[in-house]
Short mmCIF file of C-alpha atoms in Angstrom, two decimals:
data_model
loop_
_atom_site.label_atom_id
_atom_site.label_comp_id
_atom_site.label_asym_id
_atom_site.label_seq_id
_atom_site.Cartn_x
_atom_site.Cartn_y
_atom_site.Cartn_z
CA MET E 1 120.39 126.60 150.88
CA LYS E 2 122.11 123.65 148.56
CA VAL E 3 120.17 123.53 145.17
CA SER E 4 119.83 120.76 142.54
CA ILE E 5 118.46 120.79 139.83
CA ILE E 6 116.95 117.52 137.86
CA GLY E 7 116.90 118.52 133.59
CA ALA E 8 118.29 121.59 133.63
CA THR E 9 119.21 122.20 130.02
CA GLY E 10 115.47 122.79 129.43
CA TYR E 11 114.34 126.25 129.41
CA THR E 12 112.88 126.54 132.69
CA GLY E 13 115.75 124.55 133.69
CA GLU E 14 118.18 126.96 132.71
CA GLU E 15 115.76 129.87 133.99
CA LEU E 16 116.06 128.75 137.06
CA LEU E 17 119.51 129.08 137.24
CA ARG E 18 119.44 132.42 135.55
CA LEU E 19 117.57 133.74 138.15
CA LEU E 20 119.39 131.74 141.27
CA SER E 21 122.59 133.27 140.28
CA SER E 22 121.44 136.30 142.26
CA HIS E 23 120.08 134.37 145.12
CA PRO E 24 122.08 134.64 148.23
CA GLN E 25 120.56 132.47 150.24
CA ALA E 26 121.08 129.62 147.22
CA GLU E 27 124.27 127.81 145.57
CA ILE E 28 124.24 125.25 143.50
CA VAL E 29 125.61 121.90 144.07
CA ALA E 30 124.52 119.60 141.62
CA ILE E 31 122.09 119.77 137.82
CA THR E 32 121.91 117.07 135.96
CA SER E 33 121.02 116.20 131.93
CA GLU E 34 121.04 112.10 130.83
CA SER E 35 121.26 113.54 127.03
CA GLN E 36 124.67 115.85 127.44
CA THR E 37 125.81 114.33 130.89
CA GLY E 38 129.74 115.45 130.97
CA ALA E 39 128.87 118.67 129.44
CA ALA E 40 129.67 122.38 131.19
CA ILE E 41 126.54 124.54 131.24
CA SER E 42 127.72 127.16 130.18
CA GLU E 43 129.03 124.85 126.79
CA ILE E 44 125.15 124.60 126.38
CA TYR E 45 124.17 127.91 127.53
CA PRO E 46 127.09 130.51 127.13
CA HIS E 47 124.66 133.53 128.55
CA LEU E 48 125.84 131.71 131.75
CA GLN E 49 129.28 132.36 131.73
CA PRO E 50 130.22 132.91 134.12
CA PHE E 51 127.86 132.26 136.71
CA TYR E 52 128.47 128.57 136.46
CA ASP E 53 130.79 126.20 135.66
CA HIS E 54 129.38 123.00 136.72
CA LYS E 55 129.44 119.82 134.31
CA LEU E 56 125.69 118.65 134.10
CA VAL E 57 125.76 114.42 135.36
CA SER E 58 123.69 111.64 135.42
CA MET E 59 120.10 111.10 137.48
CA GLN E 60 121.56 107.17 138.54
CA GLN E 61 124.13 109.92 140.74
CA LEU E 62 120.05 111.26 142.18
CA ASP E 63 120.62 109.33 145.97
CA ASP E 64 124.32 111.25 146.04
CA ILE E 65 122.76 114.43 144.64
CA ALA E 66 119.23 114.04 147.31
CA ALA E 67 122.10 113.83 150.28
CA GLN E 68 123.73 116.86 149.48
CA SER E 69 120.67 119.16 148.69
CA ASP E 70 118.25 120.95 150.55
CA VAL E 71 115.64 121.21 147.93
CA VAL E 72 115.49 119.57 144.74
CA PHE E 73 113.69 120.81 141.71
CA ILE E 74 112.53 119.14 139.00
CA ALA E 75 112.29 119.94 136.08
CA LEU E 76 111.59 117.37 133.79
CA PRO E 77 108.32 116.06 131.07
CA HIS E 78 105.39 114.52 132.91
CA GLY E 79 105.60 111.01 134.76
CA HIS E 80 108.80 111.02 135.37
CA ALA E 81 109.07 113.54 138.85
CA MET E 82 107.60 110.96 140.86
CA GLU E 83 110.09 108.36 141.45
CA ALA E 84 112.91 110.64 141.54
CA GLY E 85 110.70 112.66 144.24
CA LYS E 86 110.51 109.17 146.36
CA LYS E 87 114.28 108.90 146.67
CA ILE E 88 114.70 112.77 147.23
CA VAL E 89 112.00 113.07 150.11
CA ALA E 90 113.31 109.52 151.98
CA LYS E 91 117.31 111.49 152.08
CA GLY E 92 115.44 114.12 153.58
CA ALA E 93 115.59 117.30 151.08
CA LYS E 94 112.54 119.43 149.48
CA VAL E 95 110.99 118.69 145.85
CA ILE E 96 109.51 121.49 144.16
CA ASP E 97 108.37 119.77 140.67
CA LEU E 98 108.17 122.25 137.59
CA GLY E 99 106.24 119.17 135.72
CA ALA E 100 102.58 117.84 136.10
CA ASP E 101 103.07 114.81 138.20
CA TYR E 102 102.12 116.55 141.92
CA ARG E 103 99.61 119.39 141.16
CA PHE E 104 96.64 116.81 141.84
CA ARG E 105 94.81 116.39 145.14
CA ASP E 106 93.25 113.34 143.84
CA THR E 107 95.69 111.46 141.47
CA SER E 108 92.92 109.70 139.25
CA VAL E 109 92.58 112.95 137.76
CA TYR E 110 96.19 113.16 136.56
CA GLU E 111 95.53 109.37 135.41
CA LYS E 112 92.81 110.05 133.44
CA TRP E 113 94.24 113.36 131.88
CA TYR E 114 97.65 112.28 131.48
CA LYS E 115 97.51 108.69 130.40
CA LEU E 116 99.77 107.74 133.08
CA PRO E 117 99.88 106.08 136.90
CA HIS E 118 100.37 108.07 139.88
CA THR E 119 102.89 105.99 141.23
CA HIS E 120 103.27 108.33 144.62
CA LYS E 121 99.80 108.63 146.09
CA GLU E 122 101.19 108.88 148.88
CA ALA E 123 103.46 111.48 148.83
CA LYS E 124 100.95 114.47 150.33
CA ALA E 125 102.04 117.17 148.00
CA VAL E 126 100.75 121.30 147.82
CA TYR E 127 99.77 122.88 145.15
CA GLY E 128 102.27 125.87 145.03
CA LEU E 129 100.02 128.60 143.14
CA THR E 130 102.06 131.28 146.53
CA GLU E 131 99.79 133.64 146.63
CA LEU E 132 96.90 131.34 146.95
CA TYR E 133 98.09 128.82 148.76
CA ARG E 134 100.77 130.11 151.14
CA LYS E 135 100.39 128.46 154.17
CA ASP E 136 100.36 125.48 152.77
CA VAL E 137 103.36 126.23 151.11
CA LYS E 138 104.99 126.50 154.32
CA GLY E 139 105.03 123.13 155.23
CA ALA E 140 105.58 121.34 152.19
CA THR E 141 108.09 118.71 151.38
CA ILE E 142 106.89 118.39 148.28
CA VAL E 143 105.47 121.17 146.39
CA GLY E 144 103.85 120.64 142.87
CA ASN E 145 103.93 123.79 140.60
CA PRO E 146 101.47 125.37 138.57
CA GLY E 147 101.27 125.27 134.79
CA CYS E 148 101.95 128.40 133.05
CA TYR E 149 98.01 129.23 131.80
CA THR E 150 96.46 127.75 134.85
CA THR E 151 98.75 130.78 136.73
CA ALA E 152 97.92 132.81 134.81
CA SER E 153 94.49 132.09 134.15
CA ILE E 154 93.80 131.21 138.05
CA LEU E 155 94.98 134.63 139.25
CA ALA E 156 92.91 136.46 136.60
CA VAL E 157 89.17 134.77 137.80
CA ALA E 158 90.63 134.32 141.65
CA PRO E 159 89.02 137.24 143.00
CA LEU E 160 85.65 136.94 141.27
CA LEU E 161 84.93 133.17 142.92
CA LYS E 162 86.31 133.60 146.26
CA GLN E 163 84.09 136.44 146.47
CA GLN E 164 80.81 135.01 144.71
CA LEU E 165 80.88 137.67 141.82
CA ILE E 166 79.85 135.69 139.08
CA GLU E 167 78.51 132.07 138.01
CA PRO E 168 80.97 129.46 138.54
CA ASN E 169 80.26 127.51 135.52
CA SER E 170 79.96 130.75 133.08
CA VAL E 171 84.04 130.96 133.12
CA VAL E 172 85.58 130.77 130.10
CA ILE E 173 89.32 131.51 129.06
CA ASP E 174 90.88 132.21 126.05
CA ALA E 175 95.24 132.18 126.60
CA LYS E 176 97.78 132.29 124.39
CA SER E 177 101.35 131.80 124.83
CA GLY E 178 104.45 132.26 123.10
CA VAL E 179 106.88 129.22 121.52
CA SER E 180 109.00 128.60 124.85
CA GLY E 181 106.13 127.14 126.55
CA ALA E 182 106.57 124.33 124.23
CA GLY E 183 109.92 123.07 125.66
CA ARG E 184 113.29 123.32 123.90
CA SER E 185 112.75 120.19 122.36
CA LEU E 186 112.61 119.69 118.69
CA GLY E 187 109.10 119.77 116.89
CA LEU E 188 107.24 120.35 113.55
CA ASN E 189 104.61 122.69 115.75
CA SER E 190 107.38 125.01 117.14
CA HIS E 191 109.14 125.40 113.41
CA PHE E 192 109.94 128.50 112.93
CA THR E 193 108.13 128.52 109.49
CA GLU E 194 105.15 127.15 111.32
CA VAL E 195 105.17 129.46 113.78
CA PHE E 196 106.63 133.05 112.38
CA GLU E 197 103.17 135.07 111.23
CA ASN E 198 100.92 132.43 112.39
CA VAL E 199 98.82 132.51 115.32
CA LYS E 200 96.46 128.90 116.09
CA ALA E 201 94.21 127.68 118.50
CA TYR E 202 95.33 124.08 120.14
CA ASN E 203 93.66 120.72 121.54
CA ILE E 204 90.78 123.02 121.99
CA ALA E 205 88.43 121.03 125.10
CA GLY E 206 91.64 118.93 125.67
CA HIS E 207 93.97 120.97 127.21
CA ARG E 208 95.63 119.37 130.46
CA HIS E 209 95.88 122.85 131.95
CA THR E 210 91.72 122.59 132.08
CA PRO E 211 91.35 120.10 134.81
CA GLU E 212 94.33 122.13 137.38
CA ILE E 213 92.00 125.14 136.66
CA GLU E 214 89.19 123.82 137.62
CA GLN E 215 90.35 122.23 140.51
CA ALA E 216 92.14 125.57 142.53
CA LEU E 217 88.74 127.61 141.09
CA GLY E 218 86.50 124.72 142.58
CA GLU E 219 88.56 125.35 145.69
CA LEU E 220 87.53 129.10 145.45
CA ALA E 221 83.65 128.31 144.60
CA GLY E 222 82.91 125.73 146.92
CA SER E 223 81.69 123.35 144.62
CA GLU E 224 83.08 120.92 141.48
CA ILE E 225 82.94 124.24 137.97
CA PHE E 226 83.34 123.24 134.70
CA ILE E 227 85.09 126.16 132.44
CA ASN E 228 85.67 126.40 128.46
CA PHE E 229 89.56 126.93 128.15
CA THR E 230 91.15 127.44 124.87
CA PRO E 231 94.69 127.72 124.31
CA HIS E 232 96.56 129.79 121.92
CA LEU E 233 100.16 129.48 120.38
CA ILE E 234 101.90 132.68 119.02
CA PRO E 235 104.73 133.76 117.74
CA VAL E 236 106.94 135.25 120.36
CA ALA E 237 109.36 133.32 122.51
CA ARG E 238 107.96 134.56 126.17
CA GLY E 239 104.90 135.31 127.14
CA ILE E 240 101.02 134.37 128.49
CA LEU E 241 98.10 136.55 127.84
CA SER E 242 94.99 135.27 129.29
CA THR E 243 91.22 136.99 128.23
CA CYS E 244 88.98 135.22 130.76
CA TYR E 245 84.93 136.02 130.90
CA GLY E 246 82.66 134.98 133.82
CA THR E 247 79.16 135.97 134.18
CA LEU E 248 78.26 138.48 136.74
CA LYS E 249 75.59 137.61 139.35
CA SER E 250 72.55 139.63 139.48
CA GLY E 251 73.28 142.98 141.52
CA VAL E 252 76.35 142.81 141.50
CA THR E 253 78.75 146.62 140.99
CA PRO E 254 81.66 147.32 139.32
CA ALA E 255 82.77 148.68 142.46
CA GLN E 256 81.92 145.09 144.19
CA VAL E 257 84.49 143.77 141.60
CA ASP E 258 87.09 146.33 141.66
CA GLU E 259 87.61 145.32 146.03
CA ALA E 260 87.94 141.67 145.19
CA PHE E 261 90.45 142.30 143.04
CA ASN E 262 91.91 144.47 145.61
CA SER E 263 91.13 143.01 148.59
CA LEU E 264 93.09 139.67 147.65
CA TYR E 265 95.78 140.72 146.27
CA GLN E 266 96.80 144.18 147.66
CA GLU E 267 99.74 143.17 149.63
CA GLU E 268 101.18 140.53 147.09
CA TYR E 269 104.57 142.25 145.87
CA PHE E 270 104.34 140.25 142.39
CA ILE E 271 100.48 140.96 141.30
CA ARG E 272 100.61 144.45 139.87
CA LEU E 273 96.85 145.64 139.34
CA LEU E 274 96.31 147.81 136.52
CA GLY E 275 92.53 148.52 137.52
CA ARG E 276 89.37 148.66 135.57
CA GLY E 277 90.64 149.74 132.04
CA GLY E 278 94.09 147.76 132.60
CA TYR E 279 94.99 146.62 129.44
CA PRO E 280 97.81 143.88 130.60
CA ALA E 281 100.50 143.17 128.38
CA THR E 282 103.37 140.66 128.14
CA LYS E 283 106.32 142.55 127.03
CA ASN E 284 105.66 144.75 130.32
CA THR E 285 105.75 140.77 132.26
CA ARG E 286 109.08 139.90 130.62
CA GLY E 287 111.76 138.94 131.99
CA SER E 288 109.94 139.03 135.43
CA ASN E 289 108.00 136.85 137.95
CA PHE E 290 105.65 139.57 137.93
CA CYS E 291 101.59 138.89 136.97
CA ASP E 292 99.69 141.58 135.87
CA ILE E 293 96.02 142.13 135.98
CA GLY E 294 93.40 144.61 134.60
CA TRP E 295 89.55 143.85 133.69
CA HIS E 296 86.72 145.61 132.38
CA ILE E 297 83.31 144.76 132.88
CA ASP E 298 80.16 144.69 129.97
CA PRO E 299 77.10 145.99 131.17
CA ARG E 300 75.79 144.50 127.76
CA THR E 301 75.98 141.53 128.33
CA ASN E 302 76.61 141.51 131.77
CA ARG E 303 80.09 139.68 132.04
CA VAL E 304 83.41 141.09 133.50
CA ILE E 305 86.19 140.17 131.08
CA VAL E 306 89.27 139.90 133.22
CA VAL E 307 93.12 140.28 131.10
CA SER E 308 96.73 138.86 132.69
CA ALA E 309 100.14 138.73 131.87
CA ILE E 310 103.07 137.07 132.72
CA ASP E 311 106.29 135.81 131.44
CA ASN E 312 105.07 132.30 130.89
CA LEU E 313 109.19 130.34 131.86
CA VAL E 314 109.22 133.07 134.84
CA LYS E 315 106.14 133.69 136.89
CA GLY E 316 104.80 130.97 134.83
CA ALA E 317 107.03 128.19 135.72
CA ALA E 318 111.01 129.07 137.34
CA GLY E 319 110.11 131.99 139.00
CA GLN E 320 107.50 130.97 140.91
CA ALA E 321 109.36 127.71 141.72
CA VAL E 322 112.18 129.97 143.67
CA GLN E 323 109.08 132.15 145.10
CA ASN E 324 107.86 128.88 146.09
CA MET E 325 111.05 127.57 147.67
CA ASN E 326 111.74 131.39 149.37
CA VAL E 327 108.46 130.54 151.48
CA MET E 328 109.69 126.42 152.15
CA PHE E 329 112.34 127.89 153.60
CA GLY E 330 110.77 130.93 155.57
CA LEU E 331 113.20 133.56 153.43
CA ASP E 332 111.74 136.91 152.18
CA GLU E 333 109.24 135.25 149.11
CA ARG E 334 111.30 138.21 146.85
CA LEU E 335 114.45 137.20 147.14
CA GLY E 336 116.01 136.21 143.59
CA LEU E 337 112.80 137.63 141.79
CA THR E 338 113.35 141.37 142.10
CA GLN E 339 114.44 141.84 138.34
CA ALA E 340 112.84 144.48 136.60
CA PRO E 341 110.97 143.23 133.41
CA LEU E 342 112.88 143.92 130.03
CA TYR E 343 111.48 146.57 127.77
CA PRO E 344 111.38 145.99 124.70
#
């Protein structure tokens, strides 16, 4: 497959290049950057030597890039993928957008939360949480790759809502992310002295991943639902730990909870179930496309507590995008993604 990456110098673009360097069916044909056009990617990211000697080109060459590509990954801030997506599909290539522009079935939800007009309403994009939407992804032309918080949180709660074991509007999600989730651009909130030895919540009751989580969980529940989602920034480079709470319906047993997770995920290579009593940790998924899930039941409060851990740059972004690419082109889903996690 001929592969191009629009926005290759951010953390997500770099991670795509790292993963695709070991993909036996992928050839990089073009990578772009508007701020560093003409530079070699190995100058910006020396760790990619000797895997790539490609020079960065401008998006002004997008028509030519799309014409020579089978699939184009778009790793740009929200609001920038829609016009690019139109041009790419017009040239016959497929699109995997790692931003938010194609994640919502109802584009008015995007416009409400992102405060931008949606200019590609006719796109018929598919939401790319592979384990839940694999059949849709297989036939897709445009895939909206899920956000990092959403991946960890939806996968944690999905079995419970699919089997109708919890009260739909009782879901509370407390999630923590490494600093790389904020991107590579400089900013006060990701400054070393602001982050080091510090943990803080942000965007309480207003984070843009909230409606994305509600969209997927609502489809599983069969009705519109509302959740409480609180993100936190923690002083690590990579990783997301999502702790999710739900009130069990009357009569639900621990065995039913166990069966819900096992039945949905037992055949999923990238989901590692730690079982009831398990404690996922971000370090155990670092650098990998795995999502680790464990769950606990509190009989005093009649709640189930599910913990999930992922690498936000891999399963939460680039790895899931490669997984979707494999599905879209009828390949083994694991190609390019079987690296063991890094430890310690």
